[in-house]
Coordinates of C-alpha atoms and ligand atoms in Angstrom, one line a residue:
X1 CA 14.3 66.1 29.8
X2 CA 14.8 63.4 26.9
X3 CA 16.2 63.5 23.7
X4 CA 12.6 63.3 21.9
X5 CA 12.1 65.8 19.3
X6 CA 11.0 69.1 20.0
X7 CA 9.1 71.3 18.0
X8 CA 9.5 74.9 19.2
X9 CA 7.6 78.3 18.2
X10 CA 9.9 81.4 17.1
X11 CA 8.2 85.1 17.0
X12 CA 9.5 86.1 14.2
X13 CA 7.9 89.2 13.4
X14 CA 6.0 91.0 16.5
X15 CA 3.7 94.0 16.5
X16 CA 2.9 94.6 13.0
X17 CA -0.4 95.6 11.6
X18 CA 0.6 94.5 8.3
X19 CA 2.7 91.1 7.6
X20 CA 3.7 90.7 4.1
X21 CA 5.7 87.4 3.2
X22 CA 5.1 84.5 0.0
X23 CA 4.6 81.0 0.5
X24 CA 6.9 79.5 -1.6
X25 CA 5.0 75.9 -2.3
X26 CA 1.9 74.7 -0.9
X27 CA 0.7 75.5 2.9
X28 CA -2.7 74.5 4.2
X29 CA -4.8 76.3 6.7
X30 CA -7.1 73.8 9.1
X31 CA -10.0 74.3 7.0
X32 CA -8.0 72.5 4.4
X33 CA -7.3 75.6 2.2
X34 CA -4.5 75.4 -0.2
X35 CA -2.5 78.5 -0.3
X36 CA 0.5 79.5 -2.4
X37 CA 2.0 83.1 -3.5
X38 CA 2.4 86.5 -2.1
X39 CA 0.4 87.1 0.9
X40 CA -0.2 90.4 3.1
X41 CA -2.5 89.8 6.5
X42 CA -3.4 92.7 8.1
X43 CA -5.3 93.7 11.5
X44 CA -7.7 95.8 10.1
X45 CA -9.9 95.5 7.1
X46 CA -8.1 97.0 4.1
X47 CA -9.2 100.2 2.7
X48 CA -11.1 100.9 1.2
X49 CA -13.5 99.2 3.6
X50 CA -14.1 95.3 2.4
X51 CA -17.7 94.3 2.7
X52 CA -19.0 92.3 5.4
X53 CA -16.7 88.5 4.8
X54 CA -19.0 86.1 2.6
X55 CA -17.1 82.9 2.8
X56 CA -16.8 79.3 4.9
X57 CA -14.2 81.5 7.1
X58 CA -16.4 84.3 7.7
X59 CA -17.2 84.7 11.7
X60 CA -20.8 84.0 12.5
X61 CA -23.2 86.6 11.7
X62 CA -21.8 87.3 8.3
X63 CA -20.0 90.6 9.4
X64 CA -19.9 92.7 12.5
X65 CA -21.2 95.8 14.1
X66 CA -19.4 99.0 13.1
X67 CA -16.7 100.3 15.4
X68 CA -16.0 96.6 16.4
X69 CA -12.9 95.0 15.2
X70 CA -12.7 91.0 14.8
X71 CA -10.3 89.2 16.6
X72 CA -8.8 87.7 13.5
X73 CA -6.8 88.5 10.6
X74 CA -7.2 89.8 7.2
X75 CA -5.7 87.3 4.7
X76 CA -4.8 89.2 1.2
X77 CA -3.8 87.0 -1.7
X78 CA -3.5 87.5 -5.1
X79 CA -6.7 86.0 -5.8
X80 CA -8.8 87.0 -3.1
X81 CA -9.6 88.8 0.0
X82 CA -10.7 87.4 3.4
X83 CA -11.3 87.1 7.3
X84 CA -10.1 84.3 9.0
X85 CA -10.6 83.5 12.8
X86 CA -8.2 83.2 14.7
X87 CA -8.0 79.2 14.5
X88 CA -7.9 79.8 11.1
X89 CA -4.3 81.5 11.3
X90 CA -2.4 78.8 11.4
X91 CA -0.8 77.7 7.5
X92 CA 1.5 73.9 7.6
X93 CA 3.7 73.7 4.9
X94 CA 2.8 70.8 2.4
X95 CA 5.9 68.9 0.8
X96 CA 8.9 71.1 2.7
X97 CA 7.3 74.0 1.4
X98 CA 8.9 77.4 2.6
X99 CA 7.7 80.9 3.8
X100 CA 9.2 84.1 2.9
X101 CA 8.8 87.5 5.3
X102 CA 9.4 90.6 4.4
X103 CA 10.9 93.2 6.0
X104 CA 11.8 91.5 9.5
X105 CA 14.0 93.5 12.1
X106 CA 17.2 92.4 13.3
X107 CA 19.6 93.7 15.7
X108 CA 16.7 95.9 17.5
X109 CA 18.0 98.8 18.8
X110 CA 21.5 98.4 17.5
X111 CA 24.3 99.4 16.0
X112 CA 23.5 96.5 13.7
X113 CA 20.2 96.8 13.0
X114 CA 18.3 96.5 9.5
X115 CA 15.5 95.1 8.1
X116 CA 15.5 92.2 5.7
X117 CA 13.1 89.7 3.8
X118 CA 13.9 86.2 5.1
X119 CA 13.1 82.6 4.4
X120 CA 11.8 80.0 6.6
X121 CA 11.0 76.6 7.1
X122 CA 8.1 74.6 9.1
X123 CA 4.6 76.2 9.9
X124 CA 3.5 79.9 9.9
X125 CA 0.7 81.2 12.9
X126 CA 0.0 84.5 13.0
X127 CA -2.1 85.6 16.0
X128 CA -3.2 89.0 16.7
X129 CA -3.5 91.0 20.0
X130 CA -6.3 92.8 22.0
X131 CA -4.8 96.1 20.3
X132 CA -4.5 94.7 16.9
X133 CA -0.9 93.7 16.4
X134 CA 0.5 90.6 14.8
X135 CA 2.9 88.5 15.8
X136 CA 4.5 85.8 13.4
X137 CA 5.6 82.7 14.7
X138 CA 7.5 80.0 13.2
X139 CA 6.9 76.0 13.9
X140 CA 10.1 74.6 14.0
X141 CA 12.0 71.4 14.6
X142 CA 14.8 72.2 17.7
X143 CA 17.6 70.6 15.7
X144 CA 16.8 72.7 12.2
X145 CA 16.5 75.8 14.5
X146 CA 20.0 75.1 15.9
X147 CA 21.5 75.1 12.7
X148 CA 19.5 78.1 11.7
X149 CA 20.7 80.1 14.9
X150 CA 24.3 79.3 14.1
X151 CA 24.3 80.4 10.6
X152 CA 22.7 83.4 11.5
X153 CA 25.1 84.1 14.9
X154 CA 28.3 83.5 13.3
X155 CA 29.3 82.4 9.4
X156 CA 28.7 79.1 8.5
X157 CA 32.4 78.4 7.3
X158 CA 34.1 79.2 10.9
X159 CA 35.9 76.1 12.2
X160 CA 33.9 72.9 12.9
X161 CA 34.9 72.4 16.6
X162 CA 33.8 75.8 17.4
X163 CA 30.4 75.3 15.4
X164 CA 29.8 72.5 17.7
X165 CA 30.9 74.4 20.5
X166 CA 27.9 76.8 19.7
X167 CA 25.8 74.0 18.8
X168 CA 26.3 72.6 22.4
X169 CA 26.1 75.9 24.2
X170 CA 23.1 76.9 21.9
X171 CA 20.8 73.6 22.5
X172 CA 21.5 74.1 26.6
X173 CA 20.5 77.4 27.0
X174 CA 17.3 76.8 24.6
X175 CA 16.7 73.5 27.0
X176 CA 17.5 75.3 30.2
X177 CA 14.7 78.0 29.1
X178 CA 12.1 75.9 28.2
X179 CA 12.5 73.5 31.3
X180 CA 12.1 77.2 33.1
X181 CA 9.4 77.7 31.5
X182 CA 7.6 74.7 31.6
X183 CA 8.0 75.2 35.4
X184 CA 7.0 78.3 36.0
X185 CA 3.8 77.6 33.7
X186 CA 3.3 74.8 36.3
X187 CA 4.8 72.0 35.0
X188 CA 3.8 69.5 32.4
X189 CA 5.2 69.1 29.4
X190 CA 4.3 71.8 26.9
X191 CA 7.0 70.8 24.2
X192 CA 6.4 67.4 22.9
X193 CA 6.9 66.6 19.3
X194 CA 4.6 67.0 16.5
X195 CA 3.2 70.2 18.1
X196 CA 3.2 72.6 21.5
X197 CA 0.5 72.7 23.7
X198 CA -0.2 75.9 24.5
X199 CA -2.8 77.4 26.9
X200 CA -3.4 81.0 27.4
X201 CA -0.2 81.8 27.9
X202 CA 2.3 81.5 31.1
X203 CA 1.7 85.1 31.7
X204 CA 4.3 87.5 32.1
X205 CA 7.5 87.1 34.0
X206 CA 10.2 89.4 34.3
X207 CA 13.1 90.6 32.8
X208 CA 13.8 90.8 29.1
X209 CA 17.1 90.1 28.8
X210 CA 18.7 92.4 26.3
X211 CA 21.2 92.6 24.4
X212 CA 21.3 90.2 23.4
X213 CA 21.7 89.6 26.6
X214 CA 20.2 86.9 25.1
X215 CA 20.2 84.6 26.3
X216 CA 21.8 86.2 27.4
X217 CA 24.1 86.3 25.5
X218 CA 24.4 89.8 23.6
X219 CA 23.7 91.4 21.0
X220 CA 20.1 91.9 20.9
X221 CA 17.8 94.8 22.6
X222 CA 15.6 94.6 25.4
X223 CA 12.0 93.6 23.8
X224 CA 10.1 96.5 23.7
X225 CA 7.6 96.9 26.6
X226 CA 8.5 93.3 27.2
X227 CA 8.7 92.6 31.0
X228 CA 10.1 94.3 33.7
X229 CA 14.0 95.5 34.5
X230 CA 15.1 93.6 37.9
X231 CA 16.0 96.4 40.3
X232 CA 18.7 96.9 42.7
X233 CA 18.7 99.8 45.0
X234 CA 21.6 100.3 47.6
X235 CA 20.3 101.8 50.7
X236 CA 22.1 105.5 51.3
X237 CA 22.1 108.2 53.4
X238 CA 19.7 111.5 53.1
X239 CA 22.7 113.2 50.5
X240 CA 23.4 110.0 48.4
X241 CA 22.4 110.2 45.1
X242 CA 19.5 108.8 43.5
X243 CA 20.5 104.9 42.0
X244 CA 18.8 103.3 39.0
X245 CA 20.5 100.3 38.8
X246 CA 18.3 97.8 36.9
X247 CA 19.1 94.3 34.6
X248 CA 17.3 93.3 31.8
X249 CA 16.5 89.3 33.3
X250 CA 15.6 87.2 30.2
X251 CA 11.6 87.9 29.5
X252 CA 10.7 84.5 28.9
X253 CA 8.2 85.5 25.7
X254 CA 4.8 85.1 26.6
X255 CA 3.4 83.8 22.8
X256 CA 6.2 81.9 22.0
X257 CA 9.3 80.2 22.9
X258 CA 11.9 82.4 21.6
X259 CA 12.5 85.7 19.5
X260 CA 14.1 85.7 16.5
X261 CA 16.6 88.3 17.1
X262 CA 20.0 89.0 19.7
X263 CA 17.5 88.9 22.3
X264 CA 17.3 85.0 22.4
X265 CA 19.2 84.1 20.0
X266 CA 19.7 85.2 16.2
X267 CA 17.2 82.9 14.1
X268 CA 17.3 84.1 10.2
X269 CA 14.9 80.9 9.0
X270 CA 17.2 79.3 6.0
X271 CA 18.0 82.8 4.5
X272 CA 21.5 82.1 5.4
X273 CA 22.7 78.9 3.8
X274 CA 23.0 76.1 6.5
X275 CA 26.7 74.9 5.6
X276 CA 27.5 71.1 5.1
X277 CA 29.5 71.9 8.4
X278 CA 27.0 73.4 10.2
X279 CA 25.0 70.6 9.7
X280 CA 27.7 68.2 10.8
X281 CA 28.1 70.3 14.0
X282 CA 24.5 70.0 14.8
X283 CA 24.3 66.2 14.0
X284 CA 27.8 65.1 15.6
X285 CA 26.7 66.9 19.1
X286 CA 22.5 65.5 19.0
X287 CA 21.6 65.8 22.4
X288 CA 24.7 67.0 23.9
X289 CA 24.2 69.6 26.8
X290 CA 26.5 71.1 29.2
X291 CA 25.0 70.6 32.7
X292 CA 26.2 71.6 35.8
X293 CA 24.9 70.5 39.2
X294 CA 22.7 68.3 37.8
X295 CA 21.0 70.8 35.8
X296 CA 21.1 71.9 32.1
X297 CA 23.3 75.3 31.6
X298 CA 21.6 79.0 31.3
X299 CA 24.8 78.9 28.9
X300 CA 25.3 82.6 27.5
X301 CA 27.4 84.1 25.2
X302 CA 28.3 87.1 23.9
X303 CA 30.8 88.7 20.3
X304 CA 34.0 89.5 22.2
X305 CA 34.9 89.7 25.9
X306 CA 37.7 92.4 25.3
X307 CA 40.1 90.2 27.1
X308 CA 38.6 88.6 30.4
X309 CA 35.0 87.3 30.6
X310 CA 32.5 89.0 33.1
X311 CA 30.7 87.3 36.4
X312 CA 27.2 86.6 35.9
X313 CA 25.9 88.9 38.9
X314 CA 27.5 92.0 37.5
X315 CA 24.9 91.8 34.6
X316 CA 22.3 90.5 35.8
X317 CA 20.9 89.5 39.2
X318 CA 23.3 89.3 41.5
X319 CA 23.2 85.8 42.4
X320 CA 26.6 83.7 42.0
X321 CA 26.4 81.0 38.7
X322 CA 29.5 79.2 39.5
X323 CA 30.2 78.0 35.7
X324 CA 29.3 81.8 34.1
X325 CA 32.7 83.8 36.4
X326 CA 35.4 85.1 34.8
X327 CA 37.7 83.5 33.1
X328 CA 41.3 85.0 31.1
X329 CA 40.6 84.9 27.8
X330 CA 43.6 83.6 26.6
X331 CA 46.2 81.6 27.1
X332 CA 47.7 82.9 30.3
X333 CA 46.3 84.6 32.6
X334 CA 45.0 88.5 32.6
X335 CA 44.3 90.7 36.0
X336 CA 41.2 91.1 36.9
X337 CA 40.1 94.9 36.3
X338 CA 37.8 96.0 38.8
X339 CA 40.2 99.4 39.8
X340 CA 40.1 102.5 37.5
X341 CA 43.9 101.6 37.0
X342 CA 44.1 98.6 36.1
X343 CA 41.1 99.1 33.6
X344 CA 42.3 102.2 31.7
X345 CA 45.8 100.0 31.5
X346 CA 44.5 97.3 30.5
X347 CA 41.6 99.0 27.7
X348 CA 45.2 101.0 26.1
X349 CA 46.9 97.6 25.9
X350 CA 46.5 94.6 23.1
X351 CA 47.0 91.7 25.4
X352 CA 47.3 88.3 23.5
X353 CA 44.0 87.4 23.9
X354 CA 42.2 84.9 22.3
X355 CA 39.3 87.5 20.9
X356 CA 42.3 90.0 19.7
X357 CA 42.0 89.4 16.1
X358 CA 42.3 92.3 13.7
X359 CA 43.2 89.8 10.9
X360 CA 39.9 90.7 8.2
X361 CA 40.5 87.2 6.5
X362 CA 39.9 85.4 9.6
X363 CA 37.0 87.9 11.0
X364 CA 35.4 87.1 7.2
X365 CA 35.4 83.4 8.0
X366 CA 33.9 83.2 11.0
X367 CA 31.6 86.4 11.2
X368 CA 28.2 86.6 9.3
X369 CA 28.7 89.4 6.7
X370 CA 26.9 92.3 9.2
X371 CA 28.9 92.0 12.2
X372 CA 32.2 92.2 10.3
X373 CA 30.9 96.0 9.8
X374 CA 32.0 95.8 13.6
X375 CA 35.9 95.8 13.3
X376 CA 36.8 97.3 16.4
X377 CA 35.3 95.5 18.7
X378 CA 38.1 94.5 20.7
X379 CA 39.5 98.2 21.3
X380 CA 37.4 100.6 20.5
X381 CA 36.5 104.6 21.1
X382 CA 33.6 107.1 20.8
X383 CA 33.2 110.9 21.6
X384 CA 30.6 113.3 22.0
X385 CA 31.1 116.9 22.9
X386 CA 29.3 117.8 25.9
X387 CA 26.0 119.4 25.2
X388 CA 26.1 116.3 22.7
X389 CA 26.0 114.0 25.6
X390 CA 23.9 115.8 27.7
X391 CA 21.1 116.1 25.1
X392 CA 21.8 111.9 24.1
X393 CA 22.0 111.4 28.4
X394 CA 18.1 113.4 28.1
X395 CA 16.8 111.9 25.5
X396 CA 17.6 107.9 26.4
X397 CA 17.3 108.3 30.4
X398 CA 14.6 111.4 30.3
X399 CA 17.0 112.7 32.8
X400 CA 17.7 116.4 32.7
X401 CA 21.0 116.4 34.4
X402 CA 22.0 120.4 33.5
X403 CA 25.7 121.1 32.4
X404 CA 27.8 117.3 33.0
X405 CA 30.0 117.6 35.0
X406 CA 31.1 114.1 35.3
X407 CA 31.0 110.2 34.7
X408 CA 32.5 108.3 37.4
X409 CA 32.8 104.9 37.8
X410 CA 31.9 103.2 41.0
X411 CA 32.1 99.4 40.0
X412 CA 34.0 97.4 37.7
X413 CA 33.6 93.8 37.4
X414 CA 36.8 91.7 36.8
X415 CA 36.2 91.9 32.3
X416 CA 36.1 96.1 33.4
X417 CA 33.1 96.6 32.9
X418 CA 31.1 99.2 34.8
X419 CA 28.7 97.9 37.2
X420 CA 28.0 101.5 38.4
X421 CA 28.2 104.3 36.9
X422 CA 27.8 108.0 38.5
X423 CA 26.8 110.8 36.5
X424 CA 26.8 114.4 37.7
X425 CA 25.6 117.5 36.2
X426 CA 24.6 120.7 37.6
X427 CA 20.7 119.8 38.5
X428 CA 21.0 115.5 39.2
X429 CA 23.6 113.2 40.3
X430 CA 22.7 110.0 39.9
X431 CA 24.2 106.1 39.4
X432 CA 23.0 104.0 36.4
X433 CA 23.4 100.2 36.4
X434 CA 24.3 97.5 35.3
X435 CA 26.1 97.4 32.0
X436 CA 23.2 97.3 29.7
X437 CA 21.6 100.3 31.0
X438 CA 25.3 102.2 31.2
X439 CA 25.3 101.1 27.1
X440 CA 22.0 102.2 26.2
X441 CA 22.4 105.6 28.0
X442 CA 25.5 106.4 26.3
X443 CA 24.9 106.1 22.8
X444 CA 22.2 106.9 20.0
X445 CA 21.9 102.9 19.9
X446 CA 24.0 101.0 22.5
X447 CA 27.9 100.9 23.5
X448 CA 29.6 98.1 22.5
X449 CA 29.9 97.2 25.7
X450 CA 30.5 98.9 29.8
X451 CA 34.4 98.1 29.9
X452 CA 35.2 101.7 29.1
X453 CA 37.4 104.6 30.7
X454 CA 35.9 107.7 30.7
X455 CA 38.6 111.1 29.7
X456 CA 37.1 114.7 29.9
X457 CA 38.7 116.8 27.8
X458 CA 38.7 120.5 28.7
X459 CA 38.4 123.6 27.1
X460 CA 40.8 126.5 27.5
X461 CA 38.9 127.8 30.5
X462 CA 38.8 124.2 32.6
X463 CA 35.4 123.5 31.3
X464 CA 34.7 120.1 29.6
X465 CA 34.5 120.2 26.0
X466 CA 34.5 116.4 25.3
X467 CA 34.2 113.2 26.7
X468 CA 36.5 110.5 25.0
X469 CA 34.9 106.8 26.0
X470 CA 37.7 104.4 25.1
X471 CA 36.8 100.6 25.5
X472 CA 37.2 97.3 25.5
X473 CA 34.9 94.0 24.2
X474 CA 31.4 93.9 22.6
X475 CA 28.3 92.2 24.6
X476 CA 27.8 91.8 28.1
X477 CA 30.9 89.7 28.3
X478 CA 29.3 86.5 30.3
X479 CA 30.2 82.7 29.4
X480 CA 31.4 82.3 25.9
X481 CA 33.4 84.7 23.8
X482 CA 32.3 84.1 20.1
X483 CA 34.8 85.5 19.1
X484 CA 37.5 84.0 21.2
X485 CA 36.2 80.7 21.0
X486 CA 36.5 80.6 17.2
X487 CA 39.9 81.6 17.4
X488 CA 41.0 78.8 20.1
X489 CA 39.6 76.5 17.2
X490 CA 41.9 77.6 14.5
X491 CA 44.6 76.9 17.6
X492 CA 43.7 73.1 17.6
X493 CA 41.4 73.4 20.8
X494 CA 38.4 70.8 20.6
X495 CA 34.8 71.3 21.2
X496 CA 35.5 70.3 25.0
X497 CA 38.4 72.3 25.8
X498 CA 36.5 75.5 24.5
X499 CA 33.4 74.6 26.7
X500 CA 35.9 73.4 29.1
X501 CA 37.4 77.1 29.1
X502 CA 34.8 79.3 28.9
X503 CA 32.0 77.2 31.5
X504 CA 34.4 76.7 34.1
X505 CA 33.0 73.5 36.0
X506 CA 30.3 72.6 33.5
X507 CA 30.1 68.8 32.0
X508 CA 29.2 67.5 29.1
X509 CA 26.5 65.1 28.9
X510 CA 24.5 63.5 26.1
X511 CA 20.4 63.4 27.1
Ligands
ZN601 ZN1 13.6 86.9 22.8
ZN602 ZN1 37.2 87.2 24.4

């Protein structure tokens, strides 16, 4: 891996039938086209029914047989109306010209999520599957992405060494996934500047990664239909109850390099304003990596630990990543909270850690204006009455379990969050795992995170009326604490001591 330039390619809107968006300035298809406005492209022909494509674009044949539907796109503009094949789909901005999008998704599957119009810079494609969909994918240069990613993940006037903290830990794991890539596509160099080389794809591998599990890092939702969980299945005896224990591994995107969304990591084009010290952050740490072994970190992240990070295997596969284990976060040390004791202490305590910041002021500096609609994300607390849960527990697991009877954890990780979770009911007992698929059975949306304790209030009778989940943290709670790091900037720390803190064992090195 050299410091060349890398352009990369961000799916930035997927499986649309419609795409509606502005070019903002001059783009130009290969055909030499000049094209500037409002835009819509579209799978189908718009109705009513266009006639049969007339123009230089036009597939051979001048139109198709009925019931067959091109493999290209509809191009609307104000002007005109048109067919373009697929190496036609491909518009390169003229002058710095920008692209607008409308309507694209963030925070899939969240608490956050919303749709908004957003601006971006380098070159649109827009390619379009066997079933008609469209994806959107932005051209851009690595370094403009970076700053892009870290004025969408966190607000752009947060202190400068954290920014390059993020900057640092943002450009490794981007690296790390596309030297994964490139290997598992076979090698050879698919990134090289000026443009990606891109066959048919590297097919598919496994695991989205979710939440933001980004990258692991969190926030975002698995990818829909994206990949396959990982699966872990302990062996049992003949009354054990069934286990679904799966991980969302990162789906390494087929089309493209990275998602726009929590998924990889949050890309918002240059709708958000790319501060003077972003910038700096991005510039001052070119090329700087954390590496470990040799190697370029998988360096994840997540909003807030709740207190003490989480070991990579208890969220994903469960292999040992020496520089993503738990650490304290804070400035002495914290138990580790893998018993049902030390967990439901520690969840009803406010330890001084770094990430315990109920100050709004500071939260307003350093969190992009939607995720400081997340206050409590360091303690927090939800309840559903009974039949409420058990119809929520049907409806995201498709498991009928009857009348609940209990959730149970089986495993805590040291951050407390559940690794295994038991639920009974009168008709299924089974254990969910790991902490993403505890989150996303739990709630309409997701949990903030699996470091919870579980309290079953009963009715007059003994029955349960309520479960009360009181937690801890938001995200997955591997490697960095956004959160946390931010505030050990305002303490003085440097770029290195935060890396240094929350990658235990990682170097920095400049490629
Ligand atoms: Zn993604
Ligand atoms: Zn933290």
């Amino acid at each position: 891996m050299t410091a060349r330039r890398v352009t990369i390619e961000v799916g930035v809107v997927v499986g649309r039938r419609e795409i509606g968006g502005c070019f903002a300035g001059s783009f130009r298809t290969p055909a030499g086209e000049i094209l500037t406005g409002p835009f819509v492209l579209s799978s189908g022909p718009p109705s009513p029914p266009a006639p049969p494509p007339r123009d230089p674009f036009a597939p051979p044949g001048g139109g198709l047989p009925a019931g067959i539907e091109p493999p290209g796109v509809w191009l609307q503009t104000r002007s005109h109306r048109r067919f373009l094949p697929p190496s036609e789909c491909r518009f390169s901005p003229l002058d710095r010209a920008v692209f607008s999008l409308d309507a694209v998704v963030i925070g899939v599957n969240f608490h956050w999520e919303r749709r908004e119009r957003q601006t971006f810079q380098g070159g649109l494609t827009v390619r379009r599957d066997n079933d008609g969909l469209l994806t959107a994918i932005n051209e851009i240069d690595m370094e403009d992405y970076l700053a892009s990613v870290i004025s969408s993940e966190m607000a752009a006037t947060a202190p400068v060494e954290f920014l390059k903290a993020h900057a640092v830990m943002s450009r490794s794991w981007l690296l790390a996934m596309l030297e994964r890539k490139d290997r598992e596509s076979g090698g050879g160099s698919a990134h090289s500047p000026g443009g990606v080389a891109r066959g048919g794809g590297d097919g598919r591998r496994n695991g989205m990664d979710g939440d933001g599990h980004r990258n692991g890092m969190d926030g975002g939702a698995p990818a829909a239909g994206e990949g396959e969980a990982g699966r872990e299945t302990d062996e049992g005896g003949l009354d054990s109850p069934e286990e679904i224990v799966k991980w969302y591994g990162r789906e390494d995107h087929a089309d493209f390099d990275v998602c726009a969304d929590d998924h990889c990591q949050r890309y918002q084009g240059v709708t958000k304003i790319v501060s003077p010290q972003v910038r700096e952050a991005v510039d001052a740490t070119r090329g700087m990596v954390l590496v470990y072994g040799g190697r370029i970190c998988d360096a994840r992240y997540h909003k807030a630990c709740g207190g003490r990070t989480e070991d990579f295997a208890n969220v994903w596969e469960g292999r040992s990543v020496p520089y993503l284990t738990s650490v304290a976060d804070g400035p002495g040390d914290f138990p580790s909270l893998t018993t049902e004791a030390a967990a439901a202490d520690w969840i009803a305590s406010s330890p001084e850690a770094y990430c315990n910041i109920a100050d709004t002021a500071f939260l307003r500096r350093i969190l992009p204006a939607f995720d400081q609609e997340t206050p409590d994300f360091f303690r927090w607390e939800v309840s559903h009455e009974r039949e409420e849960m058990e119809a929520l527990l049907k409806e995201k697991s498709g498991i009928d379990f009857g009348e609940l009877l209990h959730l149970k954890p089986l495993r805590r990780g040291p951050s407390g969050r559940i690794v295994r979770l038991e639920i009974s009911g009168t008709r299924r007992r089974v254990i969910v795992g790991k902490e993403l698929e505890i989150r996303r059975w739990l709630s309409p949306s997701h949990l903030y995170s699996s470091a919870f304790v579980v309290d079953a209030e009963k009715d007059a009778g003994g029955g349960i009326r309520r479960f009360v989940l009181r937690g801890a943290g938001w995200g997955h709670g591997v490697g960095l604490c956004q959160i946390g790091a931010a505030a050990m900037a305002i303490r003085g720390f440097s770029m290195e001591a935060i890396l240094g803190h929350y990658f235990p064992g990682a170097a920095l090195r400049k490629i």
